[in-house]
């Protein structure tokens, strides 16, 4: 078989290189020509999408003229991109996940115009090893736009954050961006389950890395950090749009897999007085969104693998992504972008690799699902 | 409004084919407790130079005279031998009824669990919606003397414990790149917590990407070869068998739905 057929990956890279070359400085006419060529190639292979390769044109959400006017939220619009949950092993051990993060870096670098910044959503490493974190840092340094780092449990539980903090600084911080107050949280603290069990650092890390390992504790922001958040937010007005990045979802979805933050209710209570709050989180590796009161939540995609939807607790507003093709490493994975609008709300694009991207408009969430419903999946989880 | 500003995203899809596989020498295989080979039928010797054929019960047998190794029976002869074996079995189990297969499937709702457990001497009646033995009469006097009736509560506890042990071995393998023979540190649970999304109840089913109907074990093997980058396991490999056991055990109660996508 190997002799006669090219692997999926080889084909993928050949096709991709060809198209990316052609896409450079591509105007609308050329784009249409390429699309037609792609469609032709599809027909020639006797295949229908998504079992082939296709070009997708995404028209960017309206951007205010000149980008300098401020809107209802008092902020100027901007766009950021994200890469998340890359789960790197050492380069020599695992090329698969390395290829995926490199692909995401290429995607983001190809954005024109460039985003204001790139959020890294946590779980850079698989088992928190310095070599894994360093490999990730090196690859992310290839990004043209500035990078904001967030930590995930896979980065943390080998040495309880020592190496990560040495490389990237404190895991909790905030900054103001074009009138929006941005907060990055460390939401994956766990109560000590290791000392009593006399676990080594490696065992502790391995336990946390097992999503379905019931020995570990549940994620939490923790009291100290909640106090920090209160103090931090007390410096901004209640009408200032707030954008929060956290690794775990700041609500309760499915406890056995830590798709969960134990003190989510307390954190939400801190955020409730503010008129516009958006939370972008990692960890769940799937298209996932939710609205609780004034807070909109969006889950990020992983570059490494998609996770199944949990057997219960899925937010009613979430539109599932189609089930992934196990024969295609990239299917169900991806990266994404978000546009922070003048009213402080956020439209997101799930840039699902090997499929059509899906845009989720803020209006879908704030209208309680009445407007702008994203396309429904044909193959939901069961 | 800055019109005409567009982002072009290229989405590329790898087509149908096998993927690159790195075959590395498989790490040393530890002897596993559950790896006992399956028991073989012990046949009585052929007394008349023919071939001995045994029923699945491991006890009832008959010798087909004149049938030499490598020879094949005619269909008539084979039917005759089956009849003879079943007659012997029924003589030994006079109280047990054997439901003869009917090419028509019973209409939904006409045959209850209790009916099929009690058996039916006249299967056509069951098909017509007239169960011959009511559950209460079946339960009134319980049958004795056969294999199952000789098991005691303790036996079932042992069976249960053995089964759980087998499933537990499978759980360990499912969660361990090393036991799977993986070469890149990846194990099944990383993408399938609690074996979610493995859908064992949907097999056999056509897998377009394999260009054939696949069994669960084919899919397990594909996943061992691919995301995990290990070496495919032989169908009799205890690890493959234990993986199957674990995956199936996680879907207890889910209706079988072969062919479902």
Coordinates of C-alpha atoms in Angstrom, one line a residue:
Chain A
X1 CA 0.0 0.0 0.0
X2 CA 2.7 2.5 1.0
X3 CA 4.4 2.1 -2.3
X4 CA 1.4 2.9 -4.4
X5 CA -0.4 5.5 -2.3
X6 CA 0.8 8.7 -0.7
X7 CA -0.2 9.2 2.8
X8 CA -2.9 11.6 3.8
X9 CA -0.3 13.9 5.3
X10 CA 1.9 13.9 2.3
X11 CA -1.0 14.7 0.0
X12 CA -2.2 17.3 2.4
X13 CA 1.2 19.1 2.4
X14 CA 1.6 18.9 -1.3
X15 CA -1.9 20.3 -2.0
X16 CA -1.5 22.9 0.7
X17 CA 1.9 24.1 -0.5
X18 CA 0.5 24.5 -4.0
X19 CA -2.5 26.5 -2.9
X20 CA -0.6 28.7 -0.5
X21 CA 1.9 29.6 -3.2
X22 CA -0.9 30.5 -5.5
X23 CA -2.7 32.5 -2.7
X24 CA 0.1 34.9 -2.1
X25 CA -1.1 38.3 -3.2
X26 CA -4.2 36.7 -4.5
X27 CA -6.9 39.2 -5.6
X28 CA -10.6 38.3 -5.9
X29 CA -10.4 37.2 -9.5
X30 CA -7.6 34.9 -8.8
X31 CA -9.4 33.6 -5.7
X32 CA -12.4 32.7 -7.8
X33 CA -10.2 31.0 -10.3
X34 CA -8.5 28.9 -7.6
X35 CA -11.8 28.0 -6.1
X36 CA -13.1 26.8 -9.4
X37 CA -9.9 24.8 -9.9
X38 CA -10.3 23.3 -6.5
X39 CA -13.9 22.4 -7.3
X40 CA -12.7 20.9 -10.5
X41 CA -10.2 18.8 -8.6
X42 CA -13.0 17.6 -6.4
X43 CA -15.1 16.5 -9.3
X44 CA -12.1 14.8 -11.0
X45 CA -11.5 12.7 -7.9
X46 CA -15.1 11.8 -7.8
X47 CA -15.3 13.1 -4.3
X48 CA -17.5 15.6 -2.6
X49 CA -16.5 17.8 0.2
X50 CA -15.5 17.4 3.0
X51 CA -13.5 14.5 1.6
X52 CA -11.4 16.7 -0.5
X53 CA -9.9 20.1 -0.4
X54 CA -11.7 23.3 -0.7
X55 CA -11.1 27.0 -0.6
X56 CA -13.3 29.1 1.7
X57 CA -13.7 32.8 1.6
X58 CA -14.6 34.5 4.8
X59 CA -15.7 38.0 4.7
X60 CA -14.5 39.7 7.8
X61 CA -17.1 41.3 10.1
X62 CA -17.5 45.0 9.6
X63 CA -14.8 47.1 11.0
X64 CA -15.5 50.7 11.9
X65 CA -14.1 53.2 9.5
X66 CA -10.6 54.2 10.4
X67 CA -10.8 52.0 13.4
X68 CA -10.6 55.0 15.7
X69 CA -14.2 55.6 16.6
X70 CA -15.4 54.2 19.8
X71 CA -18.7 52.4 20.2
X72 CA -21.3 51.8 22.9
X73 CA -18.8 49.9 25.0
X74 CA -16.4 52.8 24.8
X75 CA -13.8 50.7 23.0
X76 CA -12.4 50.5 19.5
X77 CA -12.8 47.3 17.6
X78 CA -9.9 44.9 17.3
X79 CA -9.2 41.4 16.3
X80 CA -7.1 38.7 18.0
X81 CA -6.3 35.2 17.0
X82 CA -5.8 32.1 19.2
X83 CA -3.8 28.9 19.3
X84 CA -4.6 26.5 22.1
X85 CA -4.0 23.1 23.6
X86 CA -1.0 22.0 21.6
X87 CA 0.1 19.2 24.0
X88 CA 3.6 19.0 22.8
X89 CA 6.0 16.1 23.6
X90 CA 9.6 16.4 22.7
X91 CA 10.2 16.9 19.0
X92 CA 12.0 13.6 18.5
X93 CA 9.2 11.7 20.2
X94 CA 6.1 13.1 18.5
X95 CA 6.1 14.9 15.2
X96 CA 2.3 14.7 14.9
X97 CA 1.5 17.4 17.5
X98 CA 4.5 19.5 16.3
X99 CA 3.1 19.6 12.8
X100 CA -0.2 20.7 14.2
X101 CA 1.1 23.7 16.1
X102 CA 3.3 24.7 13.2
X103 CA 0.2 24.6 11.0
X104 CA -1.6 26.9 13.4
X105 CA 1.4 29.4 13.4
X106 CA 1.3 29.4 9.6
X107 CA -2.5 30.1 9.7
X108 CA -2.1 33.0 12.0
X109 CA 0.9 34.4 10.2
X110 CA -1.1 34.3 6.9
X111 CA -3.8 36.6 8.3
X112 CA -3.9 39.9 6.5
X113 CA -4.2 42.2 8.3
X114 CA -2.5 40.7 11.2
X115 CA -4.4 40.4 14.5
X116 CA -3.6 42.7 17.4
X117 CA -2.3 39.8 19.4
X118 CA -2.3 36.0 19.6
X119 CA -3.6 34.4 22.7
X120 CA -2.1 31.1 23.6
X121 CA -4.8 29.2 25.4
X122 CA -2.8 26.8 27.6
X123 CA -1.6 23.2 27.6
X124 CA 1.5 24.1 25.5
X125 CA 3.2 20.9 26.9
X126 CA 1.7 17.4 27.3
X127 CA 3.6 16.5 30.6
X128 CA 5.0 19.9 31.7
X129 CA 8.6 18.9 30.8
X130 CA 11.0 21.8 30.3
X131 CA 11.9 20.4 26.9
X132 CA 8.3 20.4 25.9
X133 CA 7.7 23.9 27.0
X134 CA 10.8 25.1 25.3
X135 CA 9.9 23.5 22.1
X136 CA 6.5 25.3 22.2
X137 CA 8.1 28.6 23.0
X138 CA 10.4 28.3 20.1
X139 CA 7.6 27.5 17.7
X140 CA 5.4 30.2 19.0
X141 CA 8.3 32.7 18.6
X142 CA 7.7 32.3 14.8
X143 CA 4.4 34.3 15.2
X144 CA 4.5 37.8 13.7
X145 CA 1.9 39.2 16.1
X146 CA 2.6 39.6 19.8
X147 CA 1.7 36.6 21.9
X148 CA -0.2 36.5 25.3
X149 CA 0.4 33.4 27.2
X150 CA -2.0 31.5 29.4
X151 CA -1.2 28.4 31.4
X152 CA -3.0 25.0 31.4
X153 CA -2.8 22.0 33.7
X154 CA -0.5 20.1 31.5
X155 CA 2.0 22.9 31.8
X156 CA 1.7 23.2 35.5
X157 CA 1.6 19.9 37.5
X158 CA 5.1 18.5 37.0
X159 CA 6.8 21.3 39.0
X160 CA 3.7 23.3 40.0
X161 CA 4.4 26.0 37.5
X162 CA 8.1 26.7 38.2
X163 CA 9.4 26.3 34.7
X164 CA 6.4 27.9 33.0
X165 CA 6.6 31.0 35.2
X166 CA 10.4 31.3 34.7
X167 CA 9.7 31.3 30.9
X168 CA 6.5 33.3 30.7
X169 CA 6.1 35.2 33.9
X170 CA 3.1 35.3 36.2
X171 CA 0.1 33.2 35.0
X172 CA -2.4 35.8 36.2
X173 CA -2.3 39.3 34.8
X174 CA -4.5 42.0 33.2
X175 CA -4.0 44.7 30.6
X176 CA -6.1 47.3 28.8
X177 CA -6.5 47.0 25.1
X178 CA -8.3 49.7 23.0
X179 CA -10.8 50.4 25.8
X180 CA -11.3 46.7 26.7
X181 CA -10.1 45.4 30.1
X182 CA -8.4 42.0 29.4
X183 CA -7.7 39.5 32.2
X184 CA -5.8 36.3 32.0
X185 CA -6.5 33.8 34.8
X186 CA -4.9 30.7 36.1
X187 CA -8.0 28.6 36.5
X188 CA -6.5 25.1 36.8
X189 CA -5.5 25.0 40.5
X190 CA -6.2 21.7 42.2
X191 CA -6.4 20.8 45.8
X192 CA -3.5 18.6 47.0
X193 CA -4.4 15.0 46.1
X194 CA -0.7 14.0 45.8
X195 CA 1.0 14.4 49.1
X196 CA -1.2 11.9 51.0
X197 CA -0.7 9.4 48.2
X198 CA 3.1 10.0 48.2
X199 CA 3.1 10.6 44.5
X200 CA 6.2 11.7 42.6
X201 CA 6.0 14.8 40.5
X202 CA 5.7 12.6 37.4
X203 CA 2.9 10.7 38.9
X204 CA 1.1 13.9 39.9
X205 CA 1.5 15.2 36.3
X206 CA 0.4 11.9 34.8
X207 CA -2.7 11.8 37.0
X208 CA -3.8 15.3 36.0
X209 CA -3.0 14.6 32.4
X210 CA -5.6 11.8 32.4
X211 CA -8.9 13.5 31.7
X212 CA -10.9 10.5 33.0
X213 CA -8.7 9.9 36.0
X214 CA -11.0 10.4 39.0
X215 CA -8.1 10.6 41.6
X216 CA -7.4 14.3 40.8
X217 CA -9.2 17.3 42.3
X218 CA -11.5 19.6 40.4
X219 CA -10.1 22.8 38.8
X220 CA -10.6 26.1 40.7
X221 CA -9.6 29.7 40.4
X222 CA -9.1 29.7 44.2
X223 CA -9.8 32.3 46.9
X224 CA -6.6 34.3 46.5
X225 CA -7.0 34.8 42.8
X226 CA -10.7 35.6 43.2
X227 CA -9.7 38.4 45.6
X228 CA -7.1 39.5 43.1
X229 CA -9.8 39.6 40.4
X230 CA -12.1 41.7 42.5
X231 CA -9.3 44.2 43.2
X232 CA -8.3 44.3 39.6
X233 CA -11.8 44.9 38.3
X234 CA -12.5 47.5 40.9
X235 CA -10.2 49.8 39.0
X236 CA -12.4 49.8 35.9
X237 CA -16.0 51.2 35.4
X238 CA -19.0 48.8 35.2
X239 CA -19.5 49.7 31.6
X240 CA -16.0 48.8 30.5
X241 CA -16.1 45.7 28.3
X242 CA -14.3 42.8 30.1
X243 CA -12.5 40.1 28.2
X244 CA -11.4 37.1 30.3
X245 CA -9.1 34.3 29.3
X246 CA -9.1 31.1 31.3
X247 CA -8.0 27.6 30.6
X248 CA -11.0 25.8 32.1
X249 CA -14.5 26.9 31.2
X250 CA -15.6 29.3 34.0
X251 CA -18.9 27.4 34.3
X252 CA -19.9 23.8 35.2
X253 CA -20.2 21.6 32.2
X254 CA -19.0 18.0 33.1
X255 CA -17.3 17.3 36.4
X256 CA -15.8 13.9 35.7
X257 CA -13.6 15.3 32.9
X258 CA -12.9 18.6 34.6
X259 CA -14.9 20.4 31.9
X260 CA -15.6 22.4 35.0
X261 CA -14.4 25.1 37.5
X262 CA -15.4 24.2 41.0
X263 CA -15.7 27.9 42.1
X264 CA -17.3 29.0 38.8
X265 CA -20.4 30.4 40.6
X266 CA -18.2 32.7 42.8
X267 CA -16.2 33.9 39.8
X268 CA -19.4 34.6 37.9
X269 CA -20.7 36.6 40.8
X270 CA -17.6 38.8 40.7
X271 CA -18.2 39.4 36.9
X272 CA -22.0 39.9 37.2
X273 CA -22.0 43.7 37.9
X274 CA -20.2 44.5 34.6
X275 CA -22.4 45.1 31.6
X276 CA -20.2 43.3 29.0
X277 CA -18.2 40.2 29.8
X278 CA -16.8 37.7 27.4
X279 CA -14.9 34.6 28.6
X280 CA -12.7 32.7 26.1
X281 CA -11.4 29.3 27.4
X282 CA -9.4 26.3 26.4
X283 CA -9.3 22.7 27.7
X284 CA -12.4 21.3 26.0
X285 CA -11.0 20.9 22.5
X286 CA -14.4 21.4 20.7
X287 CA -16.8 24.0 19.4
X288 CA -18.5 25.1 22.6
X289 CA -20.4 28.2 23.6
X290 CA -22.7 29.3 26.4
X291 CA -24.4 32.4 27.8
X292 CA -25.0 32.8 31.5
X293 CA -26.6 36.2 32.3
X294 CA -24.3 38.9 31.2
X295 CA -21.4 36.6 30.4
X296 CA -20.7 35.0 27.0
X297 CA -18.4 32.0 26.9
X298 CA -16.5 30.5 23.9
X299 CA -14.4 27.4 24.0
X300 CA -11.3 27.2 21.8
X301 CA -10.3 24.5 19.5
X302 CA -7.2 22.4 20.1
X303 CA -4.5 21.9 17.5
X304 CA -3.7 18.4 18.8
X305 CA -7.0 16.4 19.0
X306 CA -10.7 17.0 19.3
X307 CA -12.5 15.8 22.5
X308 CA -15.8 14.1 22.5
X309 CA -18.8 16.0 23.8
X310 CA -19.4 15.0 27.4
X311 CA -22.3 12.6 28.0
X312 CA -24.3 15.3 29.8
X313 CA -24.2 19.0 30.8
X314 CA -23.6 20.4 27.3
X315 CA -24.9 24.1 27.3
X316 CA -28.2 24.3 25.4
X317 CA -26.8 27.1 23.1
X318 CA -23.8 25.0 21.9
X319 CA -24.0 23.9 18.3
X320 CA -21.9 20.8 18.1
X321 CA -19.3 20.4 15.5
X322 CA -19.6 17.4 13.3
X323 CA -17.9 14.3 14.6
X324 CA -14.3 14.1 13.6
X325 CA -12.8 11.7 11.0
X326 CA -10.4 9.4 12.9
X327 CA -8.5 8.9 9.7
X328 CA -7.5 12.6 9.4
X329 CA -5.2 13.9 12.1
X330 CA -6.3 17.5 11.6
X331 CA -10.1 17.0 11.4
X332 CA -11.9 18.5 14.3
X333 CA -8.8 20.5 15.3
X334 CA -7.9 24.0 14.4
X335 CA -7.3 27.5 15.7
X336 CA -9.4 30.7 15.6
X337 CA -10.0 34.4 15.6
X338 CA -12.2 36.7 17.4
X339 CA -13.3 40.2 16.6
X340 CA -14.1 42.4 19.6
X341 CA -16.8 44.8 18.4
X342 CA -17.4 48.4 19.4
X343 CA -20.0 47.3 21.8
X344 CA -17.5 45.0 23.6
X345 CA -19.1 41.8 22.3
X346 CA -17.1 39.2 20.5
X347 CA -17.7 37.4 17.2
X348 CA -15.6 34.3 16.8
X349 CA -14.4 32.2 13.9
X350 CA -13.7 28.6 14.5
X351 CA -11.1 27.9 12.0
X352 CA -11.7 24.1 11.8
X353 CA -9.0 22.5 9.7
X354 CA -10.0 20.4 6.7
X355 CA -13.6 21.8 7.0
X356 CA -15.5 25.0 6.5
X357 CA -14.8 27.5 9.2
X358 CA -17.8 28.3 11.5
X359 CA -18.6 31.8 12.6
X360 CA -20.4 32.3 15.8
X361 CA -21.8 35.8 16.2
X362 CA -22.2 37.5 19.6
X363 CA -25.8 38.1 18.7
X364 CA -26.5 34.4 18.6
X365 CA -25.5 34.1 22.3
X366 CA -27.0 37.4 23.6
X367 CA -30.3 36.8 21.8
X368 CA -30.5 33.4 23.6
X369 CA -30.2 31.5 20.3
X370 CA -32.9 33.4 18.4
X371 CA -30.7 35.2 15.9
X372 CA -27.7 34.1 13.8
X373 CA -27.8 30.4 14.6
X374 CA -24.6 28.7 13.3
X375 CA -25.1 25.8 10.9
X376 CA -26.2 22.6 12.5
X377 CA -24.1 19.5 12.6
X378 CA -25.1 16.6 10.4
X379 CA -23.3 14.1 12.7
X380 CA -23.8 15.0 16.3
X381 CA -22.2 13.0 19.1
X382 CA -24.0 10.0 20.6
Chain B
X1 CA -16.8 50.8 6.8
X2 CA -13.7 49.4 5.2
X3 CA -15.4 47.4 2.6
X4 CA -13.8 44.7 0.5
X5 CA -11.5 43.7 3.2
X6 CA -11.4 40.0 3.1
X7 CA -9.6 37.2 4.8
X8 CA -9.0 34.2 2.7
X9 CA -8.8 31.0 4.5
X10 CA -7.6 27.9 2.7
X11 CA -9.1 24.8 4.1
X12 CA -7.4 21.7 2.7
X13 CA -8.5 18.2 3.1
X14 CA -6.4 15.2 2.9
X15 CA -8.2 12.6 0.9
X16 CA -8.7 8.9 1.3
X17 CA -5.7 6.8 1.9
X18 CA -3.6 5.1 4.5
X19 CA -1.3 7.4 6.5
X20 CA 2.4 7.2 7.1
X21 CA 3.2 4.6 9.6
X22 CA 6.5 4.2 11.3
X23 CA 7.1 0.7 12.3
X24 CA 9.4 0.5 15.3
X25 CA 10.5 -2.5 17.1
X26 CA 7.9 -3.4 19.6
X27 CA 8.9 -3.0 23.3
X28 CA 9.2 -6.2 25.3
X29 CA 5.9 -7.8 26.0
X30 CA 5.3 -8.7 29.6
X31 CA 3.5 -12.0 30.4
X32 CA -0.1 -11.1 31.2
X33 CA -2.3 -12.9 33.6
X34 CA -5.3 -12.9 31.4
X35 CA -3.4 -14.2 28.4
X36 CA -4.4 -17.9 29.0
X37 CA -5.0 -19.5 25.7
X38 CA -8.6 -20.6 24.9
X39 CA -9.4 -24.1 25.9
X40 CA -9.6 -26.7 23.1
X41 CA -12.3 -29.3 22.6
X42 CA -11.1 -32.7 23.8
X43 CA -12.5 -35.2 21.3
X44 CA -13.1 -38.9 22.0
X45 CA -11.0 -41.1 19.7
X46 CA -12.5 -42.2 16.4
X47 CA -13.2 -45.9 16.9
X48 CA -14.2 -46.8 13.4
X49 CA -11.6 -44.9 11.3
X50 CA -13.9 -42.0 10.7
X51 CA -14.0 -38.4 11.9
X52 CA -15.4 -37.3 15.3
X53 CA -17.6 -34.2 15.4
X54 CA -18.6 -32.6 18.6
X55 CA -21.3 -30.2 19.6
X56 CA -20.5 -26.7 21.0
X57 CA -21.4 -28.1 24.5
X58 CA -18.1 -29.9 24.5
X59 CA -19.8 -33.2 25.4
X60 CA -22.0 -34.5 22.7
X61 CA -20.2 -36.2 19.8
X62 CA -20.7 -38.6 17.0
X63 CA -18.4 -40.3 14.6
X64 CA -18.9 -40.0 10.9
X65 CA -17.8 -43.3 9.4
X66 CA -15.8 -43.2 6.3
X67 CA -15.0 -39.5 6.6
X68 CA -11.2 -39.2 6.2
X69 CA -9.3 -36.0 7.2
X70 CA -9.5 -33.4 4.5
X71 CA -12.7 -34.9 3.1
X72 CA -15.9 -32.9 2.9
X73 CA -19.4 -34.2 3.5
X74 CA -22.3 -33.6 1.1
X75 CA -24.9 -31.2 2.3
X76 CA -27.3 -34.1 2.9
X77 CA -24.8 -36.0 5.0
X78 CA -23.9 -32.8 7.0
X79 CA -27.6 -32.3 7.7
X80 CA -27.9 -35.9 8.8
X81 CA -25.0 -35.5 11.2
X82 CA -26.4 -32.3 12.7
X83 CA -29.7 -34.0 13.2
X84 CA -28.1 -36.9 14.9
X85 CA -26.1 -34.6 17.2
X86 CA -29.1 -32.6 18.1
X87 CA -31.2 -35.7 18.7
X88 CA -28.5 -37.0 21.2
X89 CA -28.4 -33.6 22.9
X90 CA -32.2 -33.5 23.2
X91 CA -32.2 -37.1 24.7
X92 CA -29.8 -35.8 27.3
X93 CA -31.9 -32.7 28.0
X94 CA -35.5 -33.9 27.6
X95 CA -36.9 -30.8 29.4
X96 CA -35.2 -28.2 27.2
X97 CA -36.7 -26.9 24.1
X98 CA -34.6 -25.8 21.1
X99 CA -36.0 -23.0 19.1
X100 CA -35.6 -23.8 15.5
X101 CA -34.7 -20.8 13.4
X102 CA -37.4 -19.2 11.4
X103 CA -36.5 -17.2 8.3
X104 CA -39.2 -14.7 9.2
X105 CA -38.3 -12.5 12.1
X106 CA -41.1 -12.3 14.8
X107 CA -43.2 -9.2 14.5
X108 CA -42.2 -6.6 17.0
X109 CA -43.8 -7.1 20.4
X110 CA -44.9 -10.7 19.8
X111 CA -42.1 -12.4 21.6
X112 CA -41.0 -11.3 25.0
X113 CA -37.8 -12.0 26.7
X114 CA -39.5 -14.5 29.0
X115 CA -41.0 -16.3 26.0
X116 CA -37.6 -16.8 24.3
X117 CA -36.0 -17.9 27.6
X118 CA -38.8 -20.4 28.1
X119 CA -38.4 -21.7 24.6
X120 CA -41.2 -22.8 22.3
X121 CA -41.9 -26.2 20.9
X122 CA -44.0 -24.8 18.1
X123 CA -42.1 -21.8 16.9
X124 CA -44.6 -20.9 14.2
X125 CA -47.0 -20.0 17.0
X126 CA -44.6 -17.5 18.5
X127 CA -44.3 -15.9 15.1
X128 CA -48.0 -15.6 14.8
X129 CA -48.1 -13.8 18.1
X130 CA -49.3 -16.7 20.2
X131 CA -46.7 -17.6 22.8
X132 CA -47.1 -21.2 23.8
X133 CA -45.8 -21.0 27.3
X134 CA -46.7 -18.1 29.6
X135 CA -43.9 -16.7 31.7
X136 CA -45.6 -17.8 34.9
X137 CA -45.9 -21.5 33.9
X138 CA -42.3 -21.4 32.8
X139 CA -41.1 -20.2 36.1
X140 CA -43.3 -22.5 38.1
X141 CA -41.1 -25.5 37.8
X142 CA -37.5 -24.9 37.0
X143 CA -35.5 -27.2 34.9
X144 CA -32.6 -29.2 36.2
X145 CA -29.7 -31.3 35.1
X146 CA -28.1 -29.1 32.4
X147 CA -25.0 -27.1 32.5
X148 CA -26.4 -23.7 33.4
X149 CA -28.7 -25.1 36.1
X150 CA -25.7 -26.6 37.9
X151 CA -24.1 -23.2 38.4
X152 CA -24.4 -21.7 41.8
X153 CA -24.4 -18.1 43.0
X154 CA -20.8 -18.4 43.9
X155 CA -19.9 -19.5 40.3
X156 CA -21.6 -16.4 39.0
X157 CA -19.6 -14.2 41.4
X158 CA -16.4 -15.7 40.1
X159 CA -17.5 -15.3 36.5
X160 CA -18.3 -11.7 37.3
X161 CA -15.0 -11.0 39.0
X162 CA -13.1 -12.7 36.1
X163 CA -14.9 -10.5 33.6
X164 CA -14.3 -7.3 35.6
X165 CA -10.6 -8.3 35.8
X166 CA -10.5 -8.7 32.0
X167 CA -12.1 -5.3 31.5
X168 CA -9.7 -3.7 34.0
X169 CA -6.8 -5.1 32.1
X170 CA -8.3 -3.5 29.0
X171 CA -8.7 -0.2 30.9
X172 CA -5.0 -0.2 31.8
X173 CA -3.9 -0.8 28.2
X174 CA -6.3 1.8 26.9
X175 CA -4.7 4.3 29.2
X176 CA -1.1 3.4 28.6
X177 CA 1.0 4.3 25.5
X178 CA 3.6 1.8 26.7
X179 CA 1.2 -1.2 27.0
X180 CA -0.3 -0.3 23.7
X181 CA 3.1 -0.5 22.1
X182 CA 2.9 3.2 21.2
X183 CA 6.0 5.0 20.1
X184 CA 5.0 8.6 20.5
X185 CA 3.6 8.8 24.0
X186 CA 0.0 8.8 22.9
X187 CA -2.7 6.6 24.5
X188 CA -6.4 6.0 23.6
X189 CA -7.8 7.8 26.7
X190 CA -6.1 11.1 25.6
X191 CA -8.8 11.4 22.9
X192 CA -11.4 9.0 24.3
X193 CA -12.0 9.7 28.0
X194 CA -14.0 6.8 29.4
X195 CA -13.8 5.4 25.9
X196 CA -16.3 8.1 24.7
X197 CA -16.8 8.2 21.0
X198 CA -15.6 4.7 20.3
X199 CA -19.1 3.5 19.5
X200 CA -18.5 -0.3 19.7
X201 CA -22.2 -0.9 19.3
X202 CA -22.0 0.4 15.7
X203 CA -19.8 -2.4 14.4
X204 CA -19.6 -4.0 11.9
X205 CA -19.9 -1.0 9.7
X206 CA -18.5 0.2 6.4
X207 CA -15.5 2.5 6.9
X208 CA -15.1 4.5 3.8
X209 CA -11.5 5.3 4.6
X210 CA -10.7 1.6 4.9
X211 CA -12.7 0.8 1.8
X212 CA -14.4 -2.2 3.6
X213 CA -16.7 -3.3 6.3
X214 CA -14.7 -3.1 9.6
X215 CA -15.1 -4.8 12.9
X216 CA -14.4 -3.1 16.1
X217 CA -11.0 -4.8 16.3
X218 CA -10.1 -3.4 12.8
X219 CA -10.8 0.1 14.1
X220 CA -8.9 -0.5 17.3
X221 CA -5.9 -1.7 15.2
X222 CA -6.1 1.2 12.9
X223 CA -6.0 3.5 15.9
X224 CA -3.1 1.7 17.4
X225 CA -1.2 2.0 14.1
X226 CA -2.2 5.6 13.7
X227 CA -2.6 8.2 16.4
X228 CA -0.8 5.9 18.8
X229 CA 1.9 4.8 16.3
X230 CA 2.2 1.3 17.5
X231 CA 2.2 -2.0 15.7
X232 CA -1.1 -3.7 14.9
X233 CA -2.1 -6.5 17.2
X234 CA -2.9 -10.1 16.1
X235 CA -6.6 -10.9 16.4
X236 CA -5.7 -13.3 19.2
X237 CA -3.4 -11.0 21.1
X238 CA -4.6 -10.7 24.7
X239 CA -4.2 -7.0 24.6
X240 CA -6.5 -6.6 21.6
X241 CA -9.0 -8.8 23.3
X242 CA -8.8 -6.9 26.6
X243 CA -9.2 -3.5 24.7
X244 CA -12.3 -4.9 23.1
X245 CA -13.6 -5.9 26.5
X246 CA -13.0 -2.5 28.0
X247 CA -14.5 -0.6 25.1
X248 CA -17.6 -2.7 25.1
X249 CA -18.0 -2.6 28.8
X250 CA -18.2 1.2 28.7
X251 CA -21.3 1.0 26.5
X252 CA -23.3 -1.4 28.6
X253 CA -27.0 -0.9 28.0
X254 CA -26.6 1.0 24.7
X255 CA -28.6 -0.8 22.0
X256 CA -26.7 -2.6 19.3
X257 CA -26.8 -0.6 16.1
X258 CA -24.5 -2.2 13.6
X259 CA -23.8 -0.2 10.5
X260 CA -24.6 3.1 12.2
X261 CA -22.5 6.1 11.3

